[in-house]
Amino acid sequence: MSIKDKNIIESPLDSTLQEDLENTALNDKVPFDKLKDSIILVTGATGLVGMQMVKSLAAMNRLKDANISIMALVRNPEKAKSIYGDLADRGDITFVQADLNDKDGIMSSVKSSLDSIRESENKGDAPLYIIHGAAVTASKMMVEMPVETIDTAINGTKNMLEVAREFGTASFVYISSMEVYGSFTEATYVTEDKMGYIDPLVVRSNYQLTKRMCENMCIAYAKEFDVPAKIARLSQTFGAGILPGENRVFAQFARSVMNGQDIVLHTKGLSEGNYCYTADTIRGLLTILVKGENSNAYNISNEDTHTTIAGMAKFASETLAGGKIKVVFDIPEDNKFGYAADTKMKLSNTKLKALGWEPCYGLEDAYRRMMASMKQLNI
């Protein structure tokens, strides 16, 4: 692999994110020895987690001479160029253009890129790792375009499992969500073997139900075709480097604090939130990729950041904004905003910590780092 210019850093316009990427690359608990000289395919590479995964791997190449060939699967190459800038030309990232719903297109594009890397970089025996993170994440789209949301989840995951089956993989991680657990009527400490209720007659449930189906599809491919699949159940993930247009609750609260505007809640905010800083999540995914057991699921969550939505709004208004803004409730009669049903759960991270992972950033640090990044990027 040739890095044309090692002076091209991963996020030149965002010093906070750059610090995160370099800290991840140099973290002594990241299973670097298994990743060195490998090929890693990341889907959803223009999303928050996928982008930071790609850039973290690139930082490993620059700082630790990891010689990782990074394959970033994207649907929109123009969006990818806007996110990666000059990094796209550094030499260690190959952008694979494909639509997750198009099996033939994915297989052809991946094969072409994989063959080129193995030949040009002399990596005929290099292990291939796959991190599948592409998915619809906007609640509004889940409500307004539920069929497309389902198709992207089911078809995309099946097609990526077929890639793993066809080309072989040392490890496959499917990025799932805490929403897979559904709702609990009583406060519940949720380990990976517990499941709550999901109402299939609610259109917004398509996201939760397809996550369950995709997880089971991973288990099916592991059982029938020996695909070494693992599942990462992410809590609400945020931090430095959030993308323009991000409108999930953490970004809304941050903008309210930065702009000195009251926080407006469209629910009572009783749902309990489980959060994790993005850099901690990236390290968790790499830990699962290398150390996780096949056909197992792992929560990636920082238990110390657990709070209700209303509690986090209060924290933002009082701690982050110094009491200069307040929390206002404006609750519509119907769920026109597409919010998930209230749930009362605290995600356990015991299983992942047993693999050697530890979260580094609490809720205040996570917010302040994210807001510093947002200010620098003017988003």
mmCIF file of C-alpha atoms in Angstrom:
data_model
loop_
_atom_site.group_PDB
_atom_site.id
_atom_site.type_symbol
_atom_site.label_atom_id
_atom_site.label_comp_id
_atom_site.label_asym_id
_atom_site.label_seq_id
_atom_site.Cartn_x
_atom_site.Cartn_y
_atom_site.Cartn_z
ATOM 1 C CA MET A 1 0.000 0.000 0.000
ATOM 2 C CA SER A 2 1.249 3.460 -0.839
ATOM 3 C CA ILE A 3 0.337 6.486 1.212
ATOM 4 C CA LYS A 4 1.179 9.264 -1.197
ATOM 5 C CA ASP A 5 1.481 11.980 1.408
ATOM 6 C CA LYS A 6 1.708 11.082 5.083
ATOM 7 C CA ASN A 7 1.300 14.756 5.940
ATOM 8 C CA ILE A 8 -2.375 14.563 4.946
ATOM 9 C CA ILE A 9 -4.087 14.110 8.293
ATOM 10 C CA GLU A 10 -7.508 12.586 8.731
ATOM 11 C CA SER A 11 -9.610 15.600 9.824
ATOM 12 C CA PRO A 12 -7.653 18.818 9.229
ATOM 13 C CA LEU A 13 -10.631 21.113 9.863
ATOM 14 C CA ASP A 14 -11.652 19.570 13.186
ATOM 15 C CA SER A 15 -8.913 19.484 15.820
ATOM 16 C CA THR A 16 -11.148 17.787 18.411
ATOM 17 C CA LEU A 17 -12.050 14.954 16.075
ATOM 18 C CA GLN A 18 -8.420 14.683 14.968
ATOM 19 C CA GLU A 19 -7.409 14.249 18.596
ATOM 20 C CA ASP A 20 -10.025 11.501 18.985
ATOM 21 C CA LEU A 21 -8.781 9.673 15.890
ATOM 22 C CA GLU A 22 -5.174 9.791 17.026
ATOM 23 C CA ASN A 23 -6.040 8.720 20.574
ATOM 24 C CA THR A 24 -7.911 5.726 19.152
ATOM 25 C CA ALA A 25 -5.007 4.836 16.859
ATOM 26 C CA LEU A 26 -2.508 4.975 19.726
ATOM 27 C CA ASN A 27 -4.707 3.372 22.400
ATOM 28 C CA ASP A 28 -2.883 0.340 23.779
ATOM 29 C CA LYS A 29 -6.168 -1.558 24.284
ATOM 30 C CA VAL A 30 -7.076 -1.510 20.593
ATOM 31 C CA PRO A 31 -6.262 -5.016 19.217
ATOM 32 C CA PHE A 32 -3.726 -3.611 16.766
ATOM 33 C CA ASP A 33 -1.689 -6.799 16.258
ATOM 34 C CA LYS A 34 -4.593 -8.596 14.530
ATOM 35 C CA LEU A 35 -5.455 -5.645 12.312
ATOM 36 C CA LYS A 36 -1.968 -4.927 10.973
ATOM 37 C CA ASP A 37 -1.559 -5.758 7.259
ATOM 38 C CA SER A 38 -5.255 -6.643 6.950
ATOM 39 C CA ILE A 39 -8.055 -5.505 4.637
ATOM 40 C CA ILE A 40 -11.057 -3.934 6.370
ATOM 41 C CA LEU A 41 -14.340 -3.262 4.559
ATOM 42 C CA VAL A 42 -16.637 -0.683 6.186
ATOM 43 C CA THR A 43 -20.172 -0.011 4.984
ATOM 44 C CA GLY A 44 -22.012 3.182 5.873
ATOM 45 C CA ALA A 45 -18.723 5.022 5.451
ATOM 46 C CA THR A 46 -20.446 8.412 5.072
ATOM 47 C CA GLY A 47 -22.351 8.034 8.348
ATOM 48 C CA LEU A 48 -21.120 9.165 11.762
ATOM 49 C CA VAL A 49 -19.793 5.815 13.004
ATOM 50 C CA GLY A 50 -18.626 4.539 9.619
ATOM 51 C CA MET A 51 -16.756 7.744 8.841
ATOM 52 C CA GLN A 52 -14.957 7.748 12.167
ATOM 53 C CA MET A 53 -14.108 4.074 11.801
ATOM 54 C CA VAL A 54 -12.511 4.697 8.391
ATOM 55 C CA LYS A 55 -10.615 7.739 9.624
ATOM 56 C CA SER A 56 -9.462 5.944 12.796
ATOM 57 C CA LEU A 57 -8.042 3.111 10.693
ATOM 58 C CA ALA A 58 -6.364 5.686 8.471
ATOM 59 C CA ALA A 59 -4.811 7.271 11.567
ATOM 60 C CA MET A 60 -3.440 3.846 12.531
ATOM 61 C CA ASN A 61 -1.805 3.634 9.125
ATOM 62 C CA ARG A 62 -0.187 7.035 9.511
ATOM 63 C CA LEU A 63 0.866 6.815 13.161
ATOM 64 C CA LYS A 64 1.584 3.107 13.580
ATOM 65 C CA ASP A 65 2.414 1.989 10.028
ATOM 66 C CA ALA A 66 -0.468 -0.477 10.286
ATOM 67 C CA ASN A 67 -0.620 -1.152 6.529
ATOM 68 C CA ILE A 68 -4.397 -1.624 6.655
ATOM 69 C CA SER A 69 -6.112 -1.496 3.272
ATOM 70 C CA ILE A 70 -9.394 0.286 3.977
ATOM 71 C CA MET A 71 -12.390 -0.369 1.726
ATOM 72 C CA ALA A 72 -15.121 2.220 2.301
ATOM 73 C CA LEU A 73 -18.438 1.217 0.747
ATOM 74 C CA VAL A 74 -20.492 4.288 -0.196
ATOM 75 C CA ARG A 75 -23.596 4.947 -2.275
ATOM 76 C CA ASN A 76 -22.835 8.573 -3.070
ATOM 77 C CA PRO A 77 -19.212 9.261 -4.118
ATOM 78 C CA GLU A 78 -19.751 13.024 -4.105
ATOM 79 C CA LYS A 79 -20.866 12.921 -0.476
ATOM 80 C CA ALA A 80 -17.834 10.778 0.323
ATOM 81 C CA LYS A 81 -15.520 13.298 -1.302
ATOM 82 C CA SER A 82 -17.050 16.130 0.710
ATOM 83 C CA ILE A 83 -16.522 14.194 3.944
ATOM 84 C CA TYR A 84 -13.033 12.844 3.307
ATOM 85 C CA GLY A 85 -11.520 15.653 1.214
ATOM 86 C CA ASP A 86 -7.829 15.163 0.430
ATOM 87 C CA LEU A 87 -7.755 12.033 2.592
ATOM 88 C CA ALA A 88 -9.542 10.247 -0.245
ATOM 89 C CA ASP A 89 -6.392 10.649 -2.338
ATOM 90 C CA ARG A 90 -3.873 9.543 0.292
ATOM 91 C CA GLY A 91 -3.718 5.997 -1.015
ATOM 92 C CA ASP A 92 -4.839 3.805 1.871
ATOM 93 C CA ILE A 93 -8.609 4.156 1.311
ATOM 94 C CA THR A 94 -10.453 2.560 -1.604
ATOM 95 C CA PHE A 95 -13.983 3.823 -2.121
ATOM 96 C CA VAL A 96 -16.345 1.102 -3.285
ATOM 97 C CA GLN A 97 -19.471 2.553 -4.882
ATOM 98 C CA ALA A 98 -22.543 0.352 -4.543
ATOM 99 C CA ASP A 99 -26.216 0.357 -3.584
ATOM 100 C CA LEU A 100 -26.857 -2.030 -0.698
ATOM 101 C CA ASN A 101 -30.064 -3.223 -2.355
ATOM 102 C CA ASP A 102 -28.190 -4.284 -5.507
ATOM 103 C CA LYS A 103 -26.594 -7.659 -4.804
ATOM 104 C CA ASP A 104 -24.944 -8.034 -8.205
ATOM 105 C CA GLY A 105 -23.586 -4.503 -8.042
ATOM 106 C CA ILE A 106 -22.163 -5.017 -4.559
ATOM 107 C CA MET A 107 -20.563 -8.355 -5.419
ATOM 108 C CA SER A 108 -19.017 -6.955 -8.580
ATOM 109 C CA SER A 109 -17.707 -3.759 -6.977
ATOM 110 C CA VAL A 110 -16.287 -5.523 -3.919
ATOM 111 C CA LYS A 111 -14.640 -8.225 -6.040
ATOM 112 C CA SER A 112 -13.037 -5.668 -8.336
ATOM 113 C CA SER A 113 -11.674 -3.590 -5.459
ATOM 114 C CA LEU A 114 -10.592 -6.615 -3.450
ATOM 115 C CA ASP A 115 -8.776 -8.183 -6.409
ATOM 116 C CA SER A 116 -7.022 -4.894 -7.121
ATOM 117 C CA ILE A 117 -5.858 -4.515 -3.518
ATOM 118 C CA ARG A 118 -4.666 -8.102 -3.220
ATOM 119 C CA GLU A 119 -2.674 -7.822 -6.454
ATOM 120 C CA SER A 120 -1.300 -4.284 -6.278
ATOM 121 C CA GLU A 121 -0.491 -4.369 -2.575
ATOM 122 C CA ASN A 122 0.689 -7.987 -2.486
ATOM 123 C CA LYS A 123 -2.017 -8.978 -0.024
ATOM 124 C CA GLY A 124 -3.105 -12.303 -1.438
ATOM 125 C CA ASP A 125 -3.258 -13.881 2.017
ATOM 126 C CA ALA A 126 -4.320 -10.836 4.011
ATOM 127 C CA PRO A 127 -7.369 -11.403 6.248
ATOM 128 C CA LEU A 128 -10.557 -9.569 5.281
ATOM 129 C CA TYR A 129 -12.613 -7.970 8.054
ATOM 130 C CA ILE A 130 -16.106 -6.556 7.492
ATOM 131 C CA ILE A 131 -17.916 -3.959 9.596
ATOM 132 C CA HIS A 132 -21.466 -3.501 8.334
ATOM 133 C CA GLY A 133 -22.907 -0.238 9.603
ATOM 134 C CA ALA A 134 -25.002 1.124 6.732
ATOM 135 C CA ALA A 135 -28.622 1.745 7.775
ATOM 136 C CA VAL A 136 -31.373 4.326 7.920
ATOM 137 C CA THR A 137 -30.973 6.266 11.176
ATOM 138 C CA ALA A 138 -33.428 9.161 10.802
ATOM 139 C CA SER A 139 -36.723 8.566 12.622
ATOM 140 C CA LYS A 140 -38.523 10.826 10.151
ATOM 141 C CA MET A 141 -37.569 8.541 7.255
ATOM 142 C CA MET A 142 -38.581 5.445 9.242
ATOM 143 C CA VAL A 143 -42.090 6.908 9.483
ATOM 144 C CA GLU A 144 -42.378 8.470 6.033
ATOM 145 C CA MET A 145 -40.523 5.764 4.041
ATOM 146 C CA PRO A 146 -40.953 2.556 6.060
ATOM 147 C CA VAL A 147 -40.762 0.192 3.073
ATOM 148 C CA GLU A 148 -37.459 1.657 1.922
ATOM 149 C CA THR A 149 -36.161 1.502 5.493
ATOM 150 C CA ILE A 150 -37.001 -2.201 5.692
ATOM 151 C CA ASP A 151 -35.506 -2.951 2.276
ATOM 152 C CA THR A 152 -32.226 -1.218 3.095
ATOM 153 C CA ALA A 153 -31.883 -3.124 6.358
ATOM 154 C CA ILE A 154 -32.849 -6.608 5.185
ATOM 155 C CA ASN A 155 -31.423 -6.574 1.659
ATOM 156 C CA GLY A 156 -28.298 -4.688 2.652
ATOM 157 C CA THR A 157 -27.430 -7.016 5.511
ATOM 158 C CA LYS A 158 -28.123 -10.151 3.490
ATOM 159 C CA ASN A 159 -25.987 -8.857 0.627
ATOM 160 C CA MET A 160 -23.077 -8.062 2.943
ATOM 161 C CA LEU A 161 -23.335 -11.497 4.534
ATOM 162 C CA GLU A 162 -23.185 -12.912 1.009
ATOM 163 C CA VAL A 163 -20.000 -10.896 0.452
ATOM 164 C CA ALA A 164 -18.567 -12.462 3.608
ATOM 165 C CA ARG A 165 -19.623 -15.913 2.448
ATOM 166 C CA GLU A 166 -18.286 -15.484 -1.088
ATOM 167 C CA PHE A 167 -14.937 -13.862 -0.353
ATOM 168 C CA GLY A 168 -14.276 -15.200 3.121
ATOM 169 C CA THR A 169 -13.799 -13.073 6.198
ATOM 170 C CA ALA A 170 -11.813 -13.333 9.395
ATOM 171 C CA SER A 171 -14.613 -11.561 11.226
ATOM 172 C CA PHE A 172 -17.935 -9.865 10.419
ATOM 173 C CA VAL A 173 -19.508 -7.296 12.751
ATOM 174 C CA TYR A 174 -23.101 -6.223 12.246
ATOM 175 C CA ILE A 175 -23.845 -2.861 13.839
ATOM 176 C CA SER A 176 -27.209 -3.182 15.542
ATOM 177 C CA SER A 177 -28.895 -0.865 18.025
ATOM 178 C CA MET A 178 -30.189 -0.700 21.564
ATOM 179 C CA GLU A 179 -33.614 -0.296 19.938
ATOM 180 C CA VAL A 180 -33.555 -4.024 19.230
ATOM 181 C CA TYR A 181 -34.518 -4.513 22.880
ATOM 182 C CA GLY A 182 -37.884 -2.797 22.469
ATOM 183 C CA SER A 183 -39.766 -1.462 25.505
ATOM 184 C CA PHE A 184 -39.791 -2.519 29.143
ATOM 185 C CA THR A 185 -42.648 -1.516 31.431
ATOM 186 C CA GLU A 186 -40.403 -1.522 34.492
ATOM 187 C CA ALA A 187 -36.873 -0.236 34.948
ATOM 188 C CA THR A 188 -34.618 -3.016 33.663
ATOM 189 C CA TYR A 189 -30.873 -3.574 33.668
ATOM 190 C CA VAL A 190 -30.514 -5.004 30.182
ATOM 191 C CA THR A 191 -27.973 -7.675 29.444
ATOM 192 C CA GLU A 192 -27.683 -9.145 25.955
ATOM 193 C CA ASP A 193 -30.059 -12.033 26.719
ATOM 194 C CA LYS A 194 -33.106 -9.888 27.600
ATOM 195 C CA MET A 195 -35.767 -8.645 25.197
ATOM 196 C CA GLY A 196 -38.697 -6.276 25.645
ATOM 197 C CA TYR A 197 -41.886 -5.703 23.668
ATOM 198 C CA ILE A 198 -42.164 -4.251 20.162
ATOM 199 C CA ASP A 199 -45.600 -3.480 18.700
ATOM 200 C CA PRO A 200 -45.584 -4.633 15.041
ATOM 201 C CA LEU A 201 -48.658 -2.504 14.298
ATOM 202 C CA VAL A 202 -46.724 0.734 14.857
ATOM 203 C CA VAL A 203 -45.031 1.872 11.663
ATOM 204 C CA ARG A 204 -41.940 3.189 13.505
ATOM 205 C CA SER A 205 -41.328 -0.368 14.721
ATOM 206 C CA ASN A 206 -39.862 -1.228 11.318
ATOM 207 C CA TYR A 207 -36.427 -0.126 12.537
ATOM 208 C CA GLN A 208 -36.504 -2.256 15.692
ATOM 209 C CA LEU A 209 -37.992 -5.300 14.007
ATOM 210 C CA THR A 210 -35.545 -5.257 11.105
ATOM 211 C CA LYS A 211 -32.668 -4.974 13.570
ATOM 212 C CA ARG A 212 -33.934 -8.165 15.213
ATOM 213 C CA MET A 213 -34.303 -9.868 11.851
ATOM 214 C CA CYS A 214 -30.846 -8.798 10.695
ATOM 215 C CA GLU A 215 -29.299 -10.066 13.907
ATOM 216 C CA ASN A 216 -30.980 -13.422 13.363
ATOM 217 C CA MET A 217 -29.767 -13.409 9.754
ATOM 218 C CA CYS A 218 -26.210 -13.071 11.053
ATOM 219 C CA ILE A 219 -26.786 -16.084 13.294
ATOM 220 C CA ALA A 220 -28.274 -18.018 10.358
ATOM 221 C CA TYR A 221 -25.256 -17.324 8.147
ATOM 222 C CA ALA A 222 -22.948 -18.302 10.983
ATOM 223 C CA LYS A 223 -24.824 -21.583 11.469
ATOM 224 C CA GLU A 224 -25.318 -22.560 7.818
ATOM 225 C CA PHE A 225 -22.291 -21.023 6.096
ATOM 226 C CA ASP A 226 -19.762 -20.565 8.933
ATOM 227 C CA VAL A 227 -19.649 -16.789 8.553
ATOM 228 C CA PRO A 228 -17.874 -15.561 11.735
ATOM 229 C CA ALA A 229 -20.543 -12.990 12.589
ATOM 230 C CA LYS A 230 -20.742 -10.887 15.734
ATOM 231 C CA ILE A 231 -23.317 -8.257 16.708
ATOM 232 C CA ALA A 232 -22.661 -4.840 18.251
ATOM 233 C CA ARG A 233 -25.690 -3.212 19.871
ATOM 234 C CA LEU A 234 -24.958 0.488 19.957
ATOM 235 C CA SER A 235 -26.405 2.916 22.448
ATOM 236 C CA GLN A 236 -27.025 6.502 21.322
ATOM 237 C CA THR A 237 -23.624 7.438 19.922
ATOM 238 C CA PHE A 238 -22.384 10.999 19.582
ATOM 239 C CA GLY A 239 -19.265 13.114 19.795
ATOM 240 C CA ALA A 240 -16.815 15.195 17.808
ATOM 241 C CA GLY A 241 -17.247 14.939 14.056
ATOM 242 C CA ILE A 242 -21.031 14.799 13.802
ATOM 243 C CA LEU A 243 -22.076 15.465 10.238
ATOM 244 C CA PRO A 244 -23.951 18.483 8.829
ATOM 245 C CA GLY A 245 -27.707 17.929 9.016
ATOM 246 C CA GLU A 246 -27.500 15.726 12.122
ATOM 247 C CA ASN A 247 -30.760 16.285 13.992
ATOM 248 C CA ARG A 248 -30.937 13.583 16.615
ATOM 249 C CA VAL A 249 -31.659 14.660 20.165
ATOM 250 C CA PHE A 250 -28.029 15.109 21.223
ATOM 251 C CA ALA A 251 -27.394 17.513 18.337
ATOM 252 C CA GLN A 252 -30.619 19.407 19.023
ATOM 253 C CA PHE A 253 -29.682 19.886 22.685
ATOM 254 C CA ALA A 254 -26.144 20.963 21.789
ATOM 255 C CA ARG A 255 -27.389 23.567 19.306
ATOM 256 C CA SER A 256 -29.834 24.923 21.874
ATOM 257 C CA VAL A 257 -26.986 25.370 24.355
ATOM 258 C CA MET A 258 -24.685 26.956 21.769
ATOM 259 C CA ASN A 259 -27.389 29.320 20.490
ATOM 260 C CA GLY A 260 -28.783 30.221 23.896
ATOM 261 C CA GLN A 261 -32.226 28.863 22.984
ATOM 262 C CA ASP A 262 -34.653 26.937 25.176
ATOM 263 C CA ILE A 263 -34.732 23.173 24.688
ATOM 264 C CA VAL A 264 -38.133 22.075 23.345
ATOM 265 C CA LEU A 265 -39.240 18.502 24.039
ATOM 266 C CA HIS A 266 -42.073 16.942 22.026
ATOM 267 C CA THR A 267 -42.481 14.065 24.490
ATOM 268 C CA LYS A 268 -42.452 13.928 28.280
ATOM 269 C CA GLY A 269 -38.856 12.777 27.982
ATOM 270 C CA LEU A 270 -39.455 9.707 30.153
ATOM 271 C CA SER A 271 -37.567 7.341 27.877
ATOM 272 C CA GLU A 272 -34.269 6.338 29.433
ATOM 273 C CA GLY A 273 -31.257 7.115 27.303
ATOM 274 C CA ASN A 274 -28.098 5.071 27.000
ATOM 275 C CA TYR A 275 -25.160 6.932 25.499
ATOM 276 C CA CYS A 276 -21.596 6.430 24.400
ATOM 277 C CA TYR A 277 -18.974 8.798 23.015
ATOM 278 C CA THR A 278 -18.109 8.076 19.395
ATOM 279 C CA ALA A 279 -14.419 7.347 19.964
ATOM 280 C CA ASP A 280 -15.356 4.886 22.728
ATOM 281 C CA THR A 281 -17.791 3.221 20.324
ATOM 282 C CA ILE A 282 -15.107 2.861 17.637
ATOM 283 C CA ARG A 283 -12.800 1.125 20.093
ATOM 284 C CA GLY A 284 -15.684 -1.092 21.152
ATOM 285 C CA LEU A 285 -16.378 -2.142 17.574
ATOM 286 C CA LEU A 286 -12.718 -2.977 16.943
ATOM 287 C CA THR A 287 -12.640 -4.976 20.167
ATOM 288 C CA ILE A 288 -15.695 -6.991 19.106
ATOM 289 C CA LEU A 289 -14.268 -7.434 15.599
ATOM 290 C CA VAL A 290 -11.116 -9.086 16.899
ATOM 291 C CA LYS A 291 -11.963 -10.457 20.348
ATOM 292 C CA GLY A 292 -15.715 -11.080 20.203
ATOM 293 C CA GLU A 293 -17.156 -14.587 20.088
ATOM 294 C CA ASN A 294 -18.967 -15.654 16.927
ATOM 295 C CA SER A 295 -22.783 -15.619 17.096
ATOM 296 C CA ASN A 296 -22.690 -13.342 20.139
ATOM 297 C CA ALA A 297 -24.058 -9.848 20.749
ATOM 298 C CA TYR A 298 -22.359 -7.097 22.756
ATOM 299 C CA ASN A 299 -23.768 -3.836 24.090
ATOM 300 C CA ILE A 300 -21.594 -0.761 23.531
ATOM 301 C CA SER A 301 -22.715 1.679 26.189
ATOM 302 C CA ASN A 302 -21.311 3.841 28.960
ATOM 303 C CA GLU A 303 -23.388 3.001 32.018
ATOM 304 C CA ASP A 304 -22.299 6.205 33.768
ATOM 305 C CA THR A 305 -24.051 8.361 31.139
ATOM 306 C CA HIS A 306 -27.460 6.732 31.616
ATOM 307 C CA THR A 307 -30.304 9.232 32.066
ATOM 308 C CA THR A 308 -33.802 10.058 30.830
ATOM 309 C CA ILE A 309 -34.293 12.358 27.853
ATOM 310 C CA ALA A 310 -35.772 14.944 30.206
ATOM 311 C CA GLY A 311 -32.828 14.443 32.552
ATOM 312 C CA MET A 312 -30.362 15.046 29.751
ATOM 313 C CA ALA A 313 -32.278 18.154 28.673
ATOM 314 C CA LYS A 314 -32.039 19.432 32.249
ATOM 315 C CA PHE A 315 -28.319 18.605 32.325
ATOM 316 C CA ALA A 316 -27.804 20.527 29.081
ATOM 317 C CA SER A 317 -29.743 23.577 30.269
ATOM 318 C CA GLU A 318 -28.255 23.725 33.757
ATOM 319 C CA THR A 319 -24.723 22.333 33.452
ATOM 320 C CA LEU A 320 -23.772 23.080 29.857
ATOM 321 C CA ALA A 321 -25.690 26.350 29.479
ATOM 322 C CA GLY A 322 -25.206 27.431 33.080
ATOM 323 C CA GLY A 323 -28.952 27.856 33.635
ATOM 324 C CA LYS A 324 -29.279 30.474 30.900
ATOM 325 C CA ILE A 325 -31.833 28.409 28.980
ATOM 326 C CA LYS A 326 -34.772 26.293 30.136
ATOM 327 C CA VAL A 327 -36.585 23.117 29.075
ATOM 328 C CA VAL A 328 -39.992 23.601 27.428
ATOM 329 C CA PHE A 329 -42.506 20.799 26.774
ATOM 330 C CA ASP A 330 -44.579 21.008 23.564
ATOM 331 C CA ILE A 331 -46.222 17.598 23.145
ATOM 332 C CA PRO A 332 -48.393 16.964 20.017
ATOM 333 C CA GLU A 333 -51.397 14.642 20.124
ATOM 334 C CA ASP A 334 -49.897 12.269 17.550
ATOM 335 C CA ASN A 335 -46.341 10.991 17.037
ATOM 336 C CA LYS A 336 -45.699 13.092 13.946
ATOM 337 C CA PHE A 337 -42.001 13.354 14.766
ATOM 338 C CA GLY A 338 -41.508 9.579 14.640
ATOM 339 C CA TYR A 339 -40.059 9.154 18.114
ATOM 340 C CA ALA A 340 -39.581 5.630 19.431
ATOM 341 C CA ALA A 341 -41.817 4.461 22.262
ATOM 342 C CA ASP A 342 -40.672 5.214 25.810
ATOM 343 C CA THR A 343 -38.484 2.538 27.278
ATOM 344 C CA LYS A 344 -37.083 1.998 30.750
ATOM 345 C CA MET A 345 -33.773 0.263 30.452
ATOM 346 C CA LYS A 346 -30.140 0.640 31.360
ATOM 347 C CA LEU A 347 -27.777 -1.153 29.030
ATOM 348 C CA SER A 348 -25.207 -3.398 30.654
ATOM 349 C CA ASN A 349 -21.679 -3.150 29.266
ATOM 350 C CA THR A 350 -20.280 -5.972 31.410
ATOM 351 C CA LYS A 351 -19.914 -8.408 28.505
ATOM 352 C CA LEU A 352 -17.874 -5.995 26.391
ATOM 353 C CA LYS A 353 -15.732 -4.897 29.347
ATOM 354 C CA ALA A 354 -14.811 -8.559 29.836
ATOM 355 C CA LEU A 355 -13.010 -8.315 26.468
ATOM 356 C CA GLY A 356 -10.830 -5.499 27.801
ATOM 357 C CA TRP A 357 -12.818 -2.443 26.656
ATOM 358 C CA GLU A 358 -13.470 0.556 28.887
ATOM 359 C CA PRO A 359 -15.290 3.818 28.065
ATOM 360 C CA CYS A 360 -13.170 6.953 28.496
ATOM 361 C CA TYR A 361 -15.611 9.855 28.150
ATOM 362 C CA GLY A 362 -18.499 10.839 30.423
ATOM 363 C CA LEU A 363 -21.588 12.789 29.373
ATOM 364 C CA GLU A 364 -20.172 16.269 30.031
ATOM 365 C CA ASP A 365 -16.888 15.562 28.243
ATOM 366 C CA ALA A 366 -18.809 14.037 25.337
ATOM 367 C CA TYR A 367 -21.001 17.123 24.969
ATOM 368 C CA ARG A 368 -18.213 19.644 25.346
ATOM 369 C CA ARG A 369 -16.030 17.863 22.799
ATOM 370 C CA MET A 370 -18.934 17.580 20.379
ATOM 371 C CA MET A 371 -19.801 21.268 20.757
ATOM 372 C CA ALA A 372 -16.162 22.292 20.250
ATOM 373 C CA SER A 373 -16.199 20.271 17.032
ATOM 374 C CA MET A 374 -19.523 21.775 15.923
ATOM 375 C CA LYS A 375 -18.222 25.301 16.479
ATOM 376 C CA GLN A 376 -15.076 24.594 14.499
ATOM 377 C CA LEU A 377 -17.070 23.143 11.607
ATOM 378 C CA ASN A 378 -19.846 25.741 11.924
ATOM 379 C CA ILE A 379 -22.606 23.128 12.142
#
